[in-house]
CSV table of C-alpha atoms in Angstrom, one decimal:
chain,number,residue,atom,x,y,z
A,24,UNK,CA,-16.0,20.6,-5.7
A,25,UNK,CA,-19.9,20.3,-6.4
A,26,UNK,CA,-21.8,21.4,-3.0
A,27,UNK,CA,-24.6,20.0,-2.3
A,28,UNK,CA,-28.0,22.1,-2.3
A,29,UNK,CA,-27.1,24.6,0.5
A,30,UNK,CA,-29.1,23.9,3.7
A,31,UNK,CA,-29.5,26.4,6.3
A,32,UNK,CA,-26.7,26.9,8.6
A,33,UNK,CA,-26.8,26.4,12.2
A,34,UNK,CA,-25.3,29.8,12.8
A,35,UNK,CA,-28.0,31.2,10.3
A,36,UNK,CA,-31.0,29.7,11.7
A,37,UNK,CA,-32.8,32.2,14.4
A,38,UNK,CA,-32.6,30.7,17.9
A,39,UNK,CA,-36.6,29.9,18.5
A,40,UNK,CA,-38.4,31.8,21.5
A,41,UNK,CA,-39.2,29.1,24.2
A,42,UNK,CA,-42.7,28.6,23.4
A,43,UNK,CA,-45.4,26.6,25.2
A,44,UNK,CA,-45.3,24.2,22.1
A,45,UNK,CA,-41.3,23.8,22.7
A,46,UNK,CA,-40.7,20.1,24.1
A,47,UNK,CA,-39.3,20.1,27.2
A,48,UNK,CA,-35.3,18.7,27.7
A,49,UNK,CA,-35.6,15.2,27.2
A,50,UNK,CA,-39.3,14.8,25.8
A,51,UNK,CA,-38.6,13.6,22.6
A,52,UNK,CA,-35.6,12.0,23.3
A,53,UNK,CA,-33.6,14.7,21.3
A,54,UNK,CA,-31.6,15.6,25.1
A,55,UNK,CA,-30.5,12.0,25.2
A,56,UNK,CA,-29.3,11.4,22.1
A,57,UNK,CA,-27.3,14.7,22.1
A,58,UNK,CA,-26.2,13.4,25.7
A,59,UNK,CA,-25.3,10.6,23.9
A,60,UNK,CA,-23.0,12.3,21.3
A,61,UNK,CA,-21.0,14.3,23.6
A,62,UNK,CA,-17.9,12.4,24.2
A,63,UNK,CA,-17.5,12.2,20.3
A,64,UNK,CA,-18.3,15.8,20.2
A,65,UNK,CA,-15.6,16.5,22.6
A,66,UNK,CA,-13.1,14.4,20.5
A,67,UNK,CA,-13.9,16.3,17.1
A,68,UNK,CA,-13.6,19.7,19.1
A,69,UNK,CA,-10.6,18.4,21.0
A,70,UNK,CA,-9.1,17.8,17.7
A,71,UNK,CA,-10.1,21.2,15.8
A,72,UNK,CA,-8.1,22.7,18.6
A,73,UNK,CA,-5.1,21.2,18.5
A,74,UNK,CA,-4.8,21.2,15.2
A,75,UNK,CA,-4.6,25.1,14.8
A,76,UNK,CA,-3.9,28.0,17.4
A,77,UNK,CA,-6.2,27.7,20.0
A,78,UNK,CA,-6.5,31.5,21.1
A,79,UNK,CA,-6.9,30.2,24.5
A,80,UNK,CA,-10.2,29.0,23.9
A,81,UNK,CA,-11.0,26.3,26.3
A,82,UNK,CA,-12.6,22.8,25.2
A,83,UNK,CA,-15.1,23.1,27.6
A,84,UNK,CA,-16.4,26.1,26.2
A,85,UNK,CA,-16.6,24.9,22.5
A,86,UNK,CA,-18.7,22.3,24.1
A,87,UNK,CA,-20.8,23.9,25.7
A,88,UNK,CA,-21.3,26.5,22.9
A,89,UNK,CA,-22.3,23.8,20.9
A,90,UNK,CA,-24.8,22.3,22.6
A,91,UNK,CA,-26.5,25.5,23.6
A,92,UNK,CA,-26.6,26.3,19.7
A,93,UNK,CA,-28.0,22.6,19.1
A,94,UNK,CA,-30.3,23.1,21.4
A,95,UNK,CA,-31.8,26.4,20.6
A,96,UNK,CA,-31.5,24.9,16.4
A,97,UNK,CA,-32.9,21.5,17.3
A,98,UNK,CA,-36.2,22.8,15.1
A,99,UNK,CA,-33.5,22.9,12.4
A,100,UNK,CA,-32.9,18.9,12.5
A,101,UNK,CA,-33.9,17.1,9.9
A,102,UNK,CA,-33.4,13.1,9.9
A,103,UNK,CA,-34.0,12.9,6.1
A,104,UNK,CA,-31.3,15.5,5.6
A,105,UNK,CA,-28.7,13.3,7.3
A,106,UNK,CA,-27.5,12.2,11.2
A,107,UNK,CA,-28.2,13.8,13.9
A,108,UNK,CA,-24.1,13.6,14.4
A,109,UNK,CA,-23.2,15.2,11.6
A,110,UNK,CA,-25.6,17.9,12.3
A,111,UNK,CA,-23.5,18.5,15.4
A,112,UNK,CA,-20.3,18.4,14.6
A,113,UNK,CA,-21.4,20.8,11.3
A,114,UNK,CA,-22.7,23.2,14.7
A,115,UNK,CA,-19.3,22.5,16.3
A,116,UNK,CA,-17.8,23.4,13.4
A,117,UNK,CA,-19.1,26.3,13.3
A,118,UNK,CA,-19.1,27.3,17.0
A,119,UNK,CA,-14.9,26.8,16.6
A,120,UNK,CA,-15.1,28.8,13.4
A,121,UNK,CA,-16.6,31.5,15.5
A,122,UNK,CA,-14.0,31.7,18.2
A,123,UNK,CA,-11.1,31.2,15.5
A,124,UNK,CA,-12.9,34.7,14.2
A,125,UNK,CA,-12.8,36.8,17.2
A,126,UNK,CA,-9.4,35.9,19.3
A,127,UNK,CA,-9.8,36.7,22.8
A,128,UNK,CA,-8.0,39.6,24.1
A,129,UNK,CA,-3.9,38.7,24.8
A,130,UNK,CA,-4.1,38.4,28.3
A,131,UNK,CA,-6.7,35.3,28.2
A,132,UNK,CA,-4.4,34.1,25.5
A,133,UNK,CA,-1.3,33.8,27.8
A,134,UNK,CA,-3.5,32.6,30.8
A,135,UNK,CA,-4.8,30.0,28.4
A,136,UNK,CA,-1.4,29.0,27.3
A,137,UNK,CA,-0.3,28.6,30.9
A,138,UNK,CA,-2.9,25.9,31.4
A,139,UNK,CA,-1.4,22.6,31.2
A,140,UNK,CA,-3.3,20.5,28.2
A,141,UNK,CA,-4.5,17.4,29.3
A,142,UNK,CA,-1.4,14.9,29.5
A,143,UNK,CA,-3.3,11.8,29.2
A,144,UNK,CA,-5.5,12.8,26.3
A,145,UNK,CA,-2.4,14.0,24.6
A,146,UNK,CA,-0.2,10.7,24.9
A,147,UNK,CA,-2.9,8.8,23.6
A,148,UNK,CA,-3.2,11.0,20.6
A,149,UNK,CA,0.5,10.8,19.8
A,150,UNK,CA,0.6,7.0,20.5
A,151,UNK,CA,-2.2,6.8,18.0
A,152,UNK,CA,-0.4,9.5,15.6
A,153,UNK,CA,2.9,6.9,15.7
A,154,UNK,CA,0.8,3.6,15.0
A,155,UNK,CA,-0.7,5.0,12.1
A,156,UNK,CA,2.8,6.4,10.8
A,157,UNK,CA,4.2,3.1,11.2
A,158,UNK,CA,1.6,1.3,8.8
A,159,UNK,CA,2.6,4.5,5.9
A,160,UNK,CA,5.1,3.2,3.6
A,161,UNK,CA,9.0,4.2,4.7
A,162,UNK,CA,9.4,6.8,2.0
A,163,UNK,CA,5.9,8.3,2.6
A,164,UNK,CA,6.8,8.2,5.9
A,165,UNK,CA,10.1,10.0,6.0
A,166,UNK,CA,8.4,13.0,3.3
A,167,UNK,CA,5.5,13.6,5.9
A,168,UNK,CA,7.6,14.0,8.9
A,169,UNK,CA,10.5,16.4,6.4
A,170,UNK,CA,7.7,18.1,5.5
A,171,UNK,CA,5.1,18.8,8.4
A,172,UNK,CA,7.8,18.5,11.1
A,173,UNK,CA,11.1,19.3,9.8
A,174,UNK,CA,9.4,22.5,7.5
A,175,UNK,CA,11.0,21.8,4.6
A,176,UNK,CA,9.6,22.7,1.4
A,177,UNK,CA,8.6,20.1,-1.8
A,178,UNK,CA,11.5,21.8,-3.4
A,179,UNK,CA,13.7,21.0,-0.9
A,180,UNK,CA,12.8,17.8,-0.3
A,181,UNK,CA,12.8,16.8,-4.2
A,182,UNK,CA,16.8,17.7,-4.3
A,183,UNK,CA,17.3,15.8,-1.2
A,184,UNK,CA,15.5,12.4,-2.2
A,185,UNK,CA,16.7,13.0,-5.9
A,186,UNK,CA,13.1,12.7,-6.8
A,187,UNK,CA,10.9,15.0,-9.4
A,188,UNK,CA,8.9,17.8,-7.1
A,189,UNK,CA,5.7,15.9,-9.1
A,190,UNK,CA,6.6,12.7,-7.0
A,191,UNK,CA,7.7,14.3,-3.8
A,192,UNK,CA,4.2,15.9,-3.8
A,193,UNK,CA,2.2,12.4,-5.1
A,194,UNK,CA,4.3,10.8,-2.5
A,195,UNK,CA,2.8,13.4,0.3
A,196,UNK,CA,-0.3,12.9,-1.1
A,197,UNK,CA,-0.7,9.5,-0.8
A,198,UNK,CA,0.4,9.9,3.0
A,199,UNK,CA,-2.3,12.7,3.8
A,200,UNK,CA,-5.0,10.3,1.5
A,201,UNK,CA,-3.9,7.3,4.1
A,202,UNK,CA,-4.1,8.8,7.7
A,203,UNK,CA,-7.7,10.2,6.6
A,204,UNK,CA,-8.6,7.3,5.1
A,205,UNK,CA,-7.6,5.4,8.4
A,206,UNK,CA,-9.3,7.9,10.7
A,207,UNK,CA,-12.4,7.5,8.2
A,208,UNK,CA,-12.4,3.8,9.0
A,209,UNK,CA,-12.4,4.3,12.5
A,210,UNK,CA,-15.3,6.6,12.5
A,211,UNK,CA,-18.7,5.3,14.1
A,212,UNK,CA,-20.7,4.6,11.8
B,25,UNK,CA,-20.1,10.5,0.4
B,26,UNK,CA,-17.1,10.6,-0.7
B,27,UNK,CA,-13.8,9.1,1.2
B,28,UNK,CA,-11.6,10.6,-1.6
B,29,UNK,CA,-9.8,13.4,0.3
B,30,UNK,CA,-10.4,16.6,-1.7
B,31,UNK,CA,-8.0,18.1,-4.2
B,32,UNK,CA,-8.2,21.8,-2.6
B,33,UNK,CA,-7.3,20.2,1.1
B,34,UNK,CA,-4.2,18.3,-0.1
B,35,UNK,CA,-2.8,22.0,-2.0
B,36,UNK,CA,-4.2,23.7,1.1
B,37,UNK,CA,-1.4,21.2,3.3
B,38,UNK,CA,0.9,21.6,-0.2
B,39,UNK,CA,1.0,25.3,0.5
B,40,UNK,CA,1.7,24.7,4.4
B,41,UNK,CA,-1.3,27.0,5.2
B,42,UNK,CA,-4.1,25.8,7.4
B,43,UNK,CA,-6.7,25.0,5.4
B,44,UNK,CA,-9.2,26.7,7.6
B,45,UNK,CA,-8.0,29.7,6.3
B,46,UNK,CA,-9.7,29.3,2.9
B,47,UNK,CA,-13.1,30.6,2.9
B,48,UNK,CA,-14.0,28.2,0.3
B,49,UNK,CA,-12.4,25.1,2.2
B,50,UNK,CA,-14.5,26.5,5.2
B,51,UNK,CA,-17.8,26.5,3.3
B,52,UNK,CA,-17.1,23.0,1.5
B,53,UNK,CA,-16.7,21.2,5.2
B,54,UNK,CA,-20.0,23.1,6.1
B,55,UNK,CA,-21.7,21.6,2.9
B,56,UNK,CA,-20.0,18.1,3.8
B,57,UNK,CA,-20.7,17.8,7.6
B,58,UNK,CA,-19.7,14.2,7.2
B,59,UNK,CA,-16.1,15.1,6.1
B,60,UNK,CA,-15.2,17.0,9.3
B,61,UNK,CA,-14.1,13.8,12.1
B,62,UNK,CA,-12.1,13.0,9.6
B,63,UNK,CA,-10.3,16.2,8.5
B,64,UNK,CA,-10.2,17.6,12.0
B,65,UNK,CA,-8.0,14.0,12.9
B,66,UNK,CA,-5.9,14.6,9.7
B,67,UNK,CA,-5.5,18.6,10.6
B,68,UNK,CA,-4.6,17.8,14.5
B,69,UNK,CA,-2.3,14.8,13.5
B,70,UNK,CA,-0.2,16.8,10.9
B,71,UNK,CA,-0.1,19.6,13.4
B,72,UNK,CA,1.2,16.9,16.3
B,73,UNK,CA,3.7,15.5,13.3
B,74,UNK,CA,6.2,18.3,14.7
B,75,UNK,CA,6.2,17.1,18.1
B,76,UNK,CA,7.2,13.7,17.3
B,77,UNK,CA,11.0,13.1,17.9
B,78,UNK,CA,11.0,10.1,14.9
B,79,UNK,CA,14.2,9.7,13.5
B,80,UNK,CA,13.9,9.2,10.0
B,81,UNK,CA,16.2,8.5,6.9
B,82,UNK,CA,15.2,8.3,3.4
B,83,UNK,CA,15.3,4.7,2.4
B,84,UNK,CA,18.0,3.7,0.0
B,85,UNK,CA,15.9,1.3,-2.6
B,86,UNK,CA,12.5,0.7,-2.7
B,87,UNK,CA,12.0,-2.1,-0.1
B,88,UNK,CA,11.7,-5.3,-2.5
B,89,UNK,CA,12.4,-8.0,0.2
B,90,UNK,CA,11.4,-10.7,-2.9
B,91,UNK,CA,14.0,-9.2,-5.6
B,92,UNK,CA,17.7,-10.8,-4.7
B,93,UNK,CA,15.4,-14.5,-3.8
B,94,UNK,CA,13.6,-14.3,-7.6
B,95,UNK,CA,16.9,-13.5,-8.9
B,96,UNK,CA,19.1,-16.0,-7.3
B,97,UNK,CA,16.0,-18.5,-8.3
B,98,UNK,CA,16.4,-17.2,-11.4
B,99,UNK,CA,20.0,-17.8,-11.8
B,100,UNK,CA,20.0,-21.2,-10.5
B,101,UNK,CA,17.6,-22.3,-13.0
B,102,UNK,CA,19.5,-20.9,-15.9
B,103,UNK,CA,22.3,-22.5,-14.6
B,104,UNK,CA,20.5,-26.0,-14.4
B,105,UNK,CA,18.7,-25.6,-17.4
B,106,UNK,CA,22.8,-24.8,-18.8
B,107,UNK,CA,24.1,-28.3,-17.4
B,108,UNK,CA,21.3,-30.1,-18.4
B,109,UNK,CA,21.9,-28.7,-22.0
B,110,UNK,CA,25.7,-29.6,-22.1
B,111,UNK,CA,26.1,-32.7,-20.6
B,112,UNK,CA,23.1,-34.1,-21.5
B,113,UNK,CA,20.0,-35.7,-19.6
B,114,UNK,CA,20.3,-38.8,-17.7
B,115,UNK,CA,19.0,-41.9,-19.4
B,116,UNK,CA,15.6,-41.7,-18.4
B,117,UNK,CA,14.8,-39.2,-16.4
B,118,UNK,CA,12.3,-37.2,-17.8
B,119,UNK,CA,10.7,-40.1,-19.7
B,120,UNK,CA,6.9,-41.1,-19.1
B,121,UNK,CA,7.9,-44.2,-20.3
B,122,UNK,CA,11.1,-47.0,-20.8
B,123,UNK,CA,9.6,-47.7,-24.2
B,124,UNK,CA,10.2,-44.1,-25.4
B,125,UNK,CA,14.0,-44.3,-24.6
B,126,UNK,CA,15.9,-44.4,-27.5
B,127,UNK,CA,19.8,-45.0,-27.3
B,128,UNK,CA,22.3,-42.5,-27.7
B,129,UNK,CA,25.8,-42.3,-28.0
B,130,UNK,CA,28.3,-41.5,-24.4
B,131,UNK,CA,30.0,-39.1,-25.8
B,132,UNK,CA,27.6,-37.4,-28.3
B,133,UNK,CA,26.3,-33.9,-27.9
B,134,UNK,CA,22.4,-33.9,-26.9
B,135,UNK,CA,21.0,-33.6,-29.7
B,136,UNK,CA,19.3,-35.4,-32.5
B,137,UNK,CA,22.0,-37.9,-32.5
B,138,UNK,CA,20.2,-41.3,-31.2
B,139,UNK,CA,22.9,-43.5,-31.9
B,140,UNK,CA,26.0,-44.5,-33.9
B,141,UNK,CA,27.0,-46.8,-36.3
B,142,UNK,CA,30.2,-47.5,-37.5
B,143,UNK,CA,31.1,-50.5,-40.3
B,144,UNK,CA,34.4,-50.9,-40.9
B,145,UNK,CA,35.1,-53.6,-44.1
B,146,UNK,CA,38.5,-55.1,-44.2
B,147,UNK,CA,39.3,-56.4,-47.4
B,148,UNK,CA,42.3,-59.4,-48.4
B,149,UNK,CA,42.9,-61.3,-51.7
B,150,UNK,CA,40.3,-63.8,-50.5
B,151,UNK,CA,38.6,-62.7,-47.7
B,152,UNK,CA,36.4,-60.0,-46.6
B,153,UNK,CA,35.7,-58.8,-43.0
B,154,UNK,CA,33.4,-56.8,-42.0
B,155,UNK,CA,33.2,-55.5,-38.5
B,156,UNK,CA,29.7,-53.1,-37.8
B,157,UNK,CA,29.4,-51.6,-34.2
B,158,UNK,CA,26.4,-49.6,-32.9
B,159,UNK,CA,26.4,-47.5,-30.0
B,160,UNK,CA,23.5,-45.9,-28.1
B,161,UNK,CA,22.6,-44.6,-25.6
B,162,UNK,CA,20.8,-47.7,-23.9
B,163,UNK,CA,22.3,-50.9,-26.4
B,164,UNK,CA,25.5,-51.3,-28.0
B,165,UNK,CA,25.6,-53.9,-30.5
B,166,UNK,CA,28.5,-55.5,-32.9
B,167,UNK,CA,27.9,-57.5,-35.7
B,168,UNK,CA,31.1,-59.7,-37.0
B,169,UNK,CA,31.5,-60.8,-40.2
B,170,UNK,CA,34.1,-63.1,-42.4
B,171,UNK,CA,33.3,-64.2,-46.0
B,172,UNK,CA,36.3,-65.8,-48.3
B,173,UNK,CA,36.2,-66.3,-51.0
B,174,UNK,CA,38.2,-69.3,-53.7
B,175,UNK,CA,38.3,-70.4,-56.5
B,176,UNK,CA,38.4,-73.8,-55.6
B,177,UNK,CA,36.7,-73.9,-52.5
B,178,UNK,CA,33.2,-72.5,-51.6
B,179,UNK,CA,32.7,-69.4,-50.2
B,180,UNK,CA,32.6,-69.4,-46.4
B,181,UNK,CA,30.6,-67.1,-44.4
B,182,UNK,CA,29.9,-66.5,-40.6
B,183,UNK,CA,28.8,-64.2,-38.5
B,184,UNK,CA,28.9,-63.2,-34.8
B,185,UNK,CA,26.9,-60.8,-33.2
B,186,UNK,CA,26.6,-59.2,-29.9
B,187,UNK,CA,24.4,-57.2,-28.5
B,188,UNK,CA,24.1,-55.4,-25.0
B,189,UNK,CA,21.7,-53.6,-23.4
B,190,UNK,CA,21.7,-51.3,-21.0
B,191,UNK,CA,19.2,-51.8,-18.1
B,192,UNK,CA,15.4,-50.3,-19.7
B,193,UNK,CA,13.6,-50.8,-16.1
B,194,UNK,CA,12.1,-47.8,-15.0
């Protein structure tokens, strides 16, 4: 992997002192194109947490983290260094990063847990998670869900297919490689 | 940017860790903010993977819907190709033109055989007959002949010929 040059971090950058030079919430437009970005930082966030244990963090909170940090860093944005989206979501990033870090105390965890998730958002994502398994070819397919779902290991899997581990693995591979390149197609631009 | 998922990510998922847990993994997303829709869908749908109750069966073959069509294509033009060889082409068929037809034999094999001639010479103390028949494929022809021969009268000689031929029209 070759990095790019680093850039200051979100996280690193000092929050500036409200000053008299500070634009106000909407002057230069920065408050509406954040306002703007929010359901799609909601999805990203939404998506970080259910794809790990959430410690009982709420969405809500990651979101609103975020776009406190953005908006004390927004001295930090720099069009020429890429989009203003990607500058969030690297904040979001590391707002869940944060929270992932420092686990609430147990007790907010069990609350948490008893708080149902939101059923519609979740059907939709499964619905979504089905149509794009059903466009992965059938032995992809059947590997992913042995693997990921079923918790076996490449081992395991190579003496049950009768395949080399080297093609059980390329086989996964190719699976992951698709549903991310689908979900990079569907990104806005 | 690069839509190539990274190498580390894949033995990250190989491992069945979370690849958050790698500081390095960590730090690479930070440096490629446009990576992270993506891997956060891929992360969150390989975690909802276990929820899905898919049934699933590893397929027998490789799905080749085309193989058992190209091979019974296959088959049935080796088998064509096979009774065109042994009994032979009919008169014609594959010729641009009538004029190229050349006549062959019924019961020859197909091959370089265009046509046969047999001459069969009868011979008697005065006489001599000669009987010549030629058989193609598109004409059959037979040629007659009776000579004597005396010593006190001339020689006599005739001939009779007949030919057929098959229809040549396109």
């Amino acid at each position: 992997m070759q990095p790019p040059p680093p850039s200051p971090g979100p996280q690193a950058l000092p929050a500036p002192a409200a000053t008299s030079a500070d634009p106000a919430p909407g002057e230069d437009g920065f408050g509406s194109q954040i306002q703007q970005l929010t359901p799609q930082l909601r999805a990203f966030l939404g998506r970080l947490l259910r794809g790990g244990a959430t410690y009982g963090t709420s969405l809500d909170d990651l979101v609103q983290e975020t776009l406190t940090r953005s908006w004390r860093s927004r001295a930090s944005f720099d069009a020429q260094r890429g989009s203003l989206a990607n500058w969030l979501l690297r904040i979001a990033f590391t707002v869940y990063l944060d929270h992932r870090a420092a686990p609430p105390p147990e007790s907010i965890v069990r609350e948490a847990a008893t708080q149902a998730a939101d059923p519609v958002a979740a059907a939709a994502a499964r619905e979504h998670l089905l149509r794009l398994l059903t466009q992965l070819d059938p032995r992809e397919r059947h590997l992913l869900l042995r693997f990921h779902r079923d918790g076996r290991s490449i081992a395991e899997l190579a003496t049950e297919t009768g395949l080399a581990a080297g093609t059980v693995k390329s086989l996964l591979h190719r699976a992951r490689a698709r549903l991310w390149a689908f979900e990079r197609r569907q990104e806005p631009s | 940017m690069t839509a190539k998922l990274p190498k580390e990510l894949l033995a990250a998922f190989d491992r069945g860790v979370d690849p958050l847990l790698d500081a390095e993994l960590r730090e690479w997303l930070l440096q490629h903010p446009e990576q992270l829709a993506a891997f956060a869908s891929l992360r969150a749908q390989l975690r909802e993977v276990s929820q899905l109750p898919l049934a699933t069966a590893w397929p027998a073959a490789p799905q080749r819907p085309w193989l058992p069509i190209a091979l019974a294509a296959g088959l049935l033009a080796a088998a064509i190709v096979l009774w065109l060889w042994l009994v032979g082409m009919p008169a014609g068929t594959f010729r641009a033109a009538p004029a190229a037809a050349l006549p062959r034999p019924r019961l020859a094999p197909a091959a370089a055989v265009q046509a046969v001639l047999v001459t069969t010479v009868t011979l008697g103390p005065r006489e001599r007959h000669e009987r010549t028949q030629r058989h193609g494929m598109l004409a059959r022809q037979a040629i007659e002949s009776h000579t004597t021969s005396s010593a006190d009268q001339p020689n006599l000689t005739f001939q009779a010929t007949l030919s057929i031929a098959k229809n040549l029209a396109p």
